[in-house]
Amino acid sequence: MNTDIATAEVGIRSGRQASSNSPLERFAPRDQEETSLLRHRIRDLAVAKKAVILAHNYQMGEVQDVADFTGDSLGLALEAQKTDANRIVFCGVRFMAESAKVLNPDKQVLLPNLSAGCSLADSITPESLGDWKERYPDHTVVTYINSSVEVKAMSDVCCTSANAVSVIRSIPNDKILFTPDRNLGRWVARQVPEKEIAIYDGCCPTHDVVRGSSVERVRRAHPDAVVIAHPECREDVLALADEICSTSAMIDRIAKYPDVHTFIVATEWGIVHQMQKRYPDREFVLADGCIGCRLHCPYMKMIDLEMILASLENEVHEITIDPDDMAGARRALERMLAVPRD
Ligand code: 13P
């Protein structure tokens, strides 16, 4: 699997000639010397421009390795909130960069590739949320951070996979409208049975395609493995998991099992880069048994070193937020950040 992931990592390069139809081997690899040169130029420019580089755990390994901080959505939002850098280069998807801008209106926030969207965030629009709010007028709206600024501005509070349960427990109202991820919503609802939770019907296609039967097949091949899953997975997958948590917690939880060699990972394959770095003596197997094919988020693989360098050099692509949405989105995000985690 290490070889396959390495192949995948060199497979996606901006502006290079497509060399294969495989989603993971589309572009010719770059040589080591060129990679090292790019890394140095990025790090020098980040210092000169007082920029912090933040990367999500699903980004390509080369992007994670050049970043100042790699983490889950909550960790990245907290870093963005506390940084004293002048600018933030956000290596993730658009909603993450927008959240950083909302929390830092006076800083320059750059997203190296503006096409890096999110299917889950696209599954809820201001109009569809408006319809759901009309159907549930007495409910407090809790919106997953994987959503647009407009949708956040219409919500009472945001949450991430790391704090969704704590956020919902902190709300005095017993009636909650949870948007947009139905799998995360159902998982949270099972843990907070005292609340009446209406759940929107969006999902992350990368997680939602994995089935329990695939995980069972992988587990038959690795009977002693521990299964670690992200709560955006379906219920039948979560029912087989030993640990269910945010991406950073998925990495941390491996330390809980010093005697376990193999871990079955039910989330986007980019996370394995950090897992292998932190625990080089362990084996990580993707839950669908199909490396990088189904558990692959195309949006999370849209940034590479060339784009980060161009982003720093040319100060592109700068995130701006409509002033009408700014105050509401900021209120929802700041309420989330004020909730202590259980
Ligand atoms: P985390 O906040 O757990 O990193 O999840 C982000 C995400 O987009 C999962 O698909």
Coordinates of C-alpha atoms and ligand atoms in Angstrom, one line a residue:
M1 CA 0.0 0.0 0.0
N2 CA 2.9 2.4 0.7
T3 CA 3.9 2.0 -2.9
D4 CA 0.4 2.7 -4.2
I5 CA 0.1 5.8 -2.1
A6 CA 3.4 7.0 -3.3
T7 CA 2.3 6.5 -6.8
A8 CA -0.9 8.3 -6.1
E9 CA 1.0 11.2 -4.6
V10 CA 3.1 11.8 -7.6
G11 CA 0.2 11.2 -9.8
I12 CA -1.5 14.5 -9.6
R13 CA 0.4 17.5 -10.8
S14 CA -0.9 20.8 -12.0
G15 CA -0.2 21.7 -15.6
R16 CA 1.4 18.4 -16.5
Q17 CA 0.7 16.1 -19.3
A18 CA -1.9 13.4 -18.5
S19 CA -0.2 10.1 -18.7
S20 CA -3.0 7.6 -17.7
N21 CA -6.8 7.4 -17.3
S22 CA -6.4 6.3 -13.7
P23 CA -7.6 9.0 -11.3
L24 CA -4.4 8.6 -9.4
E25 CA -1.9 8.5 -12.2
R26 CA -3.0 11.3 -14.4
F27 CA 0.3 13.3 -14.6
A28 CA 3.9 12.6 -14.9
P29 CA 5.9 12.5 -11.7
R30 CA 8.4 15.3 -10.7
D31 CA 11.9 14.4 -9.7
Q32 CA 13.2 14.6 -6.1
E33 CA 15.6 17.5 -6.8
E34 CA 12.8 19.6 -8.2
T35 CA 10.5 18.7 -5.3
S36 CA 13.2 19.8 -2.8
L37 CA 13.8 23.0 -4.7
L38 CA 10.1 23.8 -4.7
R39 CA 9.9 23.1 -0.9
H40 CA 12.7 25.5 -0.2
R41 CA 11.3 28.2 -2.3
I42 CA 7.9 27.9 -0.6
R43 CA 9.4 27.9 2.9
D44 CA 11.6 31.0 2.1
L45 CA 8.7 32.9 0.6
A46 CA 6.4 32.0 3.5
V47 CA 8.9 33.5 5.9
A48 CA 9.5 36.6 3.7
K49 CA 5.8 37.2 3.3
K50 CA 4.9 36.4 7.0
A51 CA 2.6 33.6 5.8
V52 CA 1.4 30.5 7.6
I53 CA 0.6 27.4 5.5
L54 CA -2.2 25.3 6.8
A55 CA -3.0 21.9 5.3
H56 CA -5.9 19.5 5.9
N57 CA -5.1 15.8 6.7
Y58 CA -6.5 14.8 3.3
Q59 CA -4.1 16.9 1.3
M60 CA -1.4 15.2 -0.8
G61 CA 1.7 14.2 1.3
E62 CA 4.0 16.8 -0.3
V63 CA 1.5 19.5 0.6
Q64 CA 1.2 18.2 4.2
D65 CA 5.0 18.1 4.5
V66 CA 5.5 21.8 3.5
A67 CA 2.8 23.1 5.8
D68 CA 3.3 24.8 9.2
F69 CA 0.3 23.0 10.6
T70 CA -1.6 19.9 9.4
G71 CA -4.9 19.1 11.0
D72 CA -8.7 18.5 11.0
S73 CA -11.3 21.2 10.3
L74 CA -11.4 22.3 14.0
G75 CA -7.7 22.3 14.5
L76 CA -7.2 24.4 11.3
A77 CA -9.9 26.9 12.3
L78 CA -8.3 27.2 15.7
E79 CA -4.8 27.8 14.1
A80 CA -6.4 30.3 11.8
Q81 CA -7.9 32.1 14.7
K82 CA -4.7 32.3 16.8
T83 CA -2.1 33.0 14.1
D84 CA -0.1 36.2 14.2
A85 CA 1.0 35.7 10.5
N86 CA -0.1 38.4 8.0
R87 CA -1.5 35.9 5.6
I88 CA -2.8 32.3 5.6
V89 CA -2.2 30.0 2.7
F90 CA -5.0 27.4 3.1
C91 CA -4.3 24.0 1.6
G92 CA -7.7 22.5 1.8
V93 CA -11.1 23.1 0.3
R94 CA -12.9 26.4 -0.2
F95 CA -15.2 26.3 2.8
M96 CA -12.1 25.9 5.0
A97 CA -10.4 28.9 3.5
E98 CA -13.7 30.9 3.8
S99 CA -14.0 30.0 7.5
A100 CA -10.4 31.1 8.1
K101 CA -11.2 34.5 6.4
V102 CA -14.4 34.9 8.5
L103 CA -12.4 34.4 11.6
N104 CA -9.6 36.7 10.3
P105 CA -11.3 39.5 8.3
D106 CA -8.1 41.6 8.5
K107 CA -5.7 38.9 7.2
Q108 CA -5.1 37.9 3.6
V109 CA -6.4 34.3 3.1
L110 CA -5.2 32.5 0.0
L111 CA -6.6 29.3 -1.5
P112 CA -4.0 28.0 -4.1
N113 CA -6.7 26.5 -6.3
L114 CA -10.2 28.1 -6.4
S115 CA -11.7 24.9 -7.9
A116 CA -11.2 23.1 -4.6
G117 CA -14.9 22.8 -3.6
C118 CA -16.8 20.3 -1.5
S119 CA -19.7 18.1 -2.7
L120 CA -21.1 18.0 0.8
A121 CA -21.1 21.8 1.1
D122 CA -22.8 22.0 -2.3
S123 CA -25.6 19.7 -1.1
I124 CA -27.1 22.5 0.9
T125 CA -28.0 25.9 -0.5
P126 CA -29.5 29.0 1.2
E127 CA -32.8 28.1 -0.5
S128 CA -32.9 24.5 0.7
L129 CA -31.9 25.5 4.2
G130 CA -34.7 28.1 4.1
D131 CA -37.2 25.4 3.2
W132 CA -36.0 23.2 6.1
K133 CA -36.1 26.1 8.6
E134 CA -39.7 26.7 7.6
R135 CA -40.5 23.0 8.3
Y136 CA -38.7 23.2 11.7
P137 CA -39.3 26.7 13.0
D138 CA -38.7 25.9 16.7
H139 CA -35.3 24.2 16.0
T140 CA -31.9 25.5 16.6
V141 CA -29.9 25.2 13.4
V142 CA -26.5 23.4 13.8
T143 CA -24.5 23.4 10.6
Y144 CA -21.4 21.3 9.9
I145 CA -18.5 23.5 8.9
N146 CA -18.6 21.8 5.5
S147 CA -21.0 24.4 4.2
S148 CA -20.9 27.8 2.4
V149 CA -20.6 31.1 4.1
E150 CA -24.2 31.9 3.1
V151 CA -25.5 28.8 4.8
K152 CA -23.4 29.4 7.9
A153 CA -24.8 32.9 8.1
M154 CA -28.3 31.4 8.2
S155 CA -27.4 29.0 11.0
D156 CA -27.3 29.4 14.8
V157 CA -24.0 27.6 15.4
C158 CA -21.4 25.6 13.4
C159 CA -19.8 22.3 14.4
T160 CA -17.0 20.0 13.1
S161 CA -16.7 16.3 13.4
A162 CA -14.5 16.9 16.4
N163 CA -17.0 18.9 18.5
A164 CA -20.5 18.1 17.0
V165 CA -21.6 16.2 20.2
S166 CA -20.3 18.9 22.5
V167 CA -21.9 21.7 20.5
I168 CA -25.3 20.0 20.5
R169 CA -25.1 19.2 24.2
S170 CA -24.3 22.9 24.9
I171 CA -27.6 24.1 23.3
P172 CA -30.4 24.8 25.8
N173 CA -33.1 24.1 23.1
D174 CA -34.0 20.3 22.9
K175 CA -35.0 20.7 19.2
I176 CA -32.1 20.7 16.8
L177 CA -32.0 20.9 13.0
F178 CA -28.7 19.4 12.0
T179 CA -27.3 20.2 8.5
P180 CA -26.1 19.1 6.0
D181 CA -24.4 15.7 6.6
R182 CA -27.0 12.9 7.4
N183 CA -24.4 10.3 8.5
L184 CA -22.7 12.6 10.9
G185 CA -26.2 13.8 12.1
R186 CA -27.4 10.3 12.8
W187 CA -24.2 9.4 14.6
V188 CA -24.5 12.5 16.8
A189 CA -28.2 11.9 17.4
R190 CA -27.4 8.4 18.8
Q191 CA -25.1 10.0 21.3
V192 CA -27.4 12.7 22.4
P193 CA -30.8 10.8 22.6
E194 CA -32.3 13.5 24.9
K195 CA -32.4 15.9 22.0
E196 CA -35.0 15.8 19.2
I197 CA -32.7 16.1 16.1
A198 CA -34.1 16.6 12.6
I199 CA -31.4 15.7 10.0
Y200 CA -30.9 17.3 6.6
D201 CA -30.3 14.8 3.8
G202 CA -26.8 15.8 2.4
C203 CA -23.7 13.6 2.5
C204 CA -20.1 13.4 1.5
P205 CA -20.0 11.1 -1.6
T206 CA -16.4 10.0 -0.8
H207 CA -17.6 8.5 2.6
D208 CA -21.1 7.5 1.6
V209 CA -20.0 5.0 -1.1
V210 CA -18.3 2.7 1.4
R211 CA -20.5 -0.2 2.6
G212 CA -20.3 -2.4 5.7
S213 CA -19.9 -5.4 3.5
S214 CA -16.7 -4.0 2.0
V215 CA -15.3 -3.3 5.4
E216 CA -16.2 -6.9 6.5
R217 CA -14.3 -8.2 3.5
V218 CA -11.2 -6.2 4.4
R219 CA -11.5 -7.3 8.0
R220 CA -11.7 -11.0 7.0
A221 CA -8.2 -10.4 5.4
H222 CA -7.0 -8.7 8.6
P223 CA -8.9 -10.3 11.5
D224 CA -6.8 -8.6 14.2
A225 CA -7.1 -5.1 12.8
V226 CA -8.7 -2.2 14.6
V227 CA -11.3 -0.3 12.4
I228 CA -11.1 3.5 12.7
A229 CA -13.8 5.5 10.9
H230 CA -14.9 9.0 10.2
P231 CA -18.5 9.8 11.3
E232 CA -19.3 10.9 7.7
C233 CA -19.4 7.1 6.9
R234 CA -22.7 5.3 6.8
E235 CA -24.3 3.6 9.8
D236 CA -23.4 0.1 8.6
V237 CA -19.7 1.1 8.4
L238 CA -19.8 2.9 11.8
A239 CA -21.4 -0.2 13.4
L240 CA -18.1 -2.1 12.5
A241 CA -15.8 0.6 13.8
D242 CA -13.8 0.4 17.0
E243 CA -13.1 4.2 16.9
I244 CA -15.2 6.9 15.3
C245 CA -13.8 10.4 15.4
S246 CA -12.4 13.4 13.4
T247 CA -9.5 13.0 11.1
S248 CA -6.9 14.3 13.6
A249 CA -8.4 12.1 16.4
M250 CA -8.2 9.1 14.0
I251 CA -4.5 9.7 13.8
D252 CA -4.1 10.2 17.6
R253 CA -6.2 7.1 18.5
I254 CA -3.6 4.8 16.9
A255 CA -1.5 5.4 20.0
K256 CA -4.2 3.7 22.1
Y257 CA -3.4 0.4 20.5
P258 CA 0.4 -0.2 21.0
D259 CA 0.0 -4.0 20.4
V260 CA -2.0 -3.7 17.2
H261 CA -0.2 -3.8 13.9
T262 CA -2.9 -3.2 11.3
F263 CA -5.6 -0.5 11.2
I264 CA -8.5 -0.4 8.7
V265 CA -9.1 3.2 7.9
A266 CA -12.5 4.4 6.8
T267 CA -11.9 7.9 5.5
E268 CA -10.2 9.7 2.6
W269 CA -6.8 8.1 1.7
G270 CA -4.7 11.3 2.2
I271 CA -4.9 10.7 6.0
V272 CA -2.6 7.7 5.6
H273 CA 0.4 10.0 5.0
Q274 CA 0.2 11.4 8.5
M275 CA -0.5 7.9 10.0
Q276 CA 2.6 6.5 8.3
K277 CA 4.7 9.4 9.4
R278 CA 3.6 9.1 13.0
Y279 CA 3.5 5.3 13.2
P280 CA 6.0 4.0 10.7
D281 CA 5.9 0.4 12.2
R282 CA 2.1 0.0 11.6
E283 CA 0.1 -1.0 8.6
F284 CA -2.8 1.0 7.3
V285 CA -5.4 -0.5 5.0
L286 CA -8.3 1.5 3.5
A287 CA -11.7 0.3 4.4
D288 CA -13.0 -0.3 0.9
G289 CA -10.0 -2.4 0.0
C290 CA -9.6 -0.4 -3.1
I291 CA -6.7 2.0 -2.7
G292 CA -7.5 5.6 -3.5
C293 CA -10.3 4.7 -5.9
R294 CA -13.5 5.1 -3.9
L295 CA -12.1 6.7 -0.7
H296 CA -10.7 9.5 -2.9
C297 CA -11.9 13.2 -2.7
P298 CA -10.9 14.9 -6.0
Y299 CA -11.3 18.3 -4.4
M300 CA -8.7 17.5 -1.6
K301 CA -6.2 16.6 -4.3
M302 CA -6.3 19.9 -6.3
I303 CA -3.3 21.6 -4.7
D304 CA 0.3 20.8 -5.2
L305 CA 3.7 22.5 -4.5
E306 CA 3.6 24.5 -7.8
M307 CA 0.3 26.0 -6.8
I308 CA 1.4 26.8 -3.3
L309 CA 4.4 28.6 -4.7
A310 CA 2.3 30.5 -7.2
S311 CA -0.2 31.4 -4.5
L312 CA 2.6 32.9 -2.3
E313 CA 4.3 34.7 -5.2
N314 CA 1.2 36.2 -6.8
E315 CA -1.0 36.4 -3.7
V316 CA -3.7 34.3 -5.3
H317 CA -6.5 33.3 -4.9
E318 CA -7.6 35.8 -2.3
I319 CA -10.8 34.8 -0.4
T320 CA -13.3 37.6 0.0
I321 CA -16.6 37.3 1.8
D322 CA -19.8 39.1 1.1
P323 CA -20.3 41.6 3.9
D324 CA -24.0 40.5 4.2
D325 CA -22.8 37.0 5.2
M326 CA -19.8 37.9 7.2
A327 CA -21.4 38.8 10.5
G328 CA -23.8 35.8 10.6
A329 CA -21.1 33.3 9.6
R330 CA -18.7 34.7 12.2
R331 CA -21.3 34.5 14.9
A332 CA -22.0 30.8 14.1
L333 CA -18.3 30.0 14.0
E334 CA -17.4 31.9 17.1
R335 CA -20.2 30.3 19.0
M336 CA -18.8 26.9 18.0
L337 CA -15.3 27.9 19.1
A338 CA -16.6 29.0 22.5
V339 CA -18.0 25.5 23.3
P340 CA -15.7 23.6 25.6
R341 CA -15.1 20.0 24.3
D342 CA -16.3 17.1 26.4
Ligands
13P1 P1 -12.4 16.6 9.8 O1 -12.8 17.9 10.4 O2 -12.6 15.4 10.7 O3 -10.9 16.7 9.3 O4 -13.3 16.3 8.5 C1 -13.2 17.1 7.4 C2 -13.9 16.6 6.3 O5 -14.2 17.3 5.3 C3 -14.3 15.2 6.3 O6 -14.7 14.8 5.0

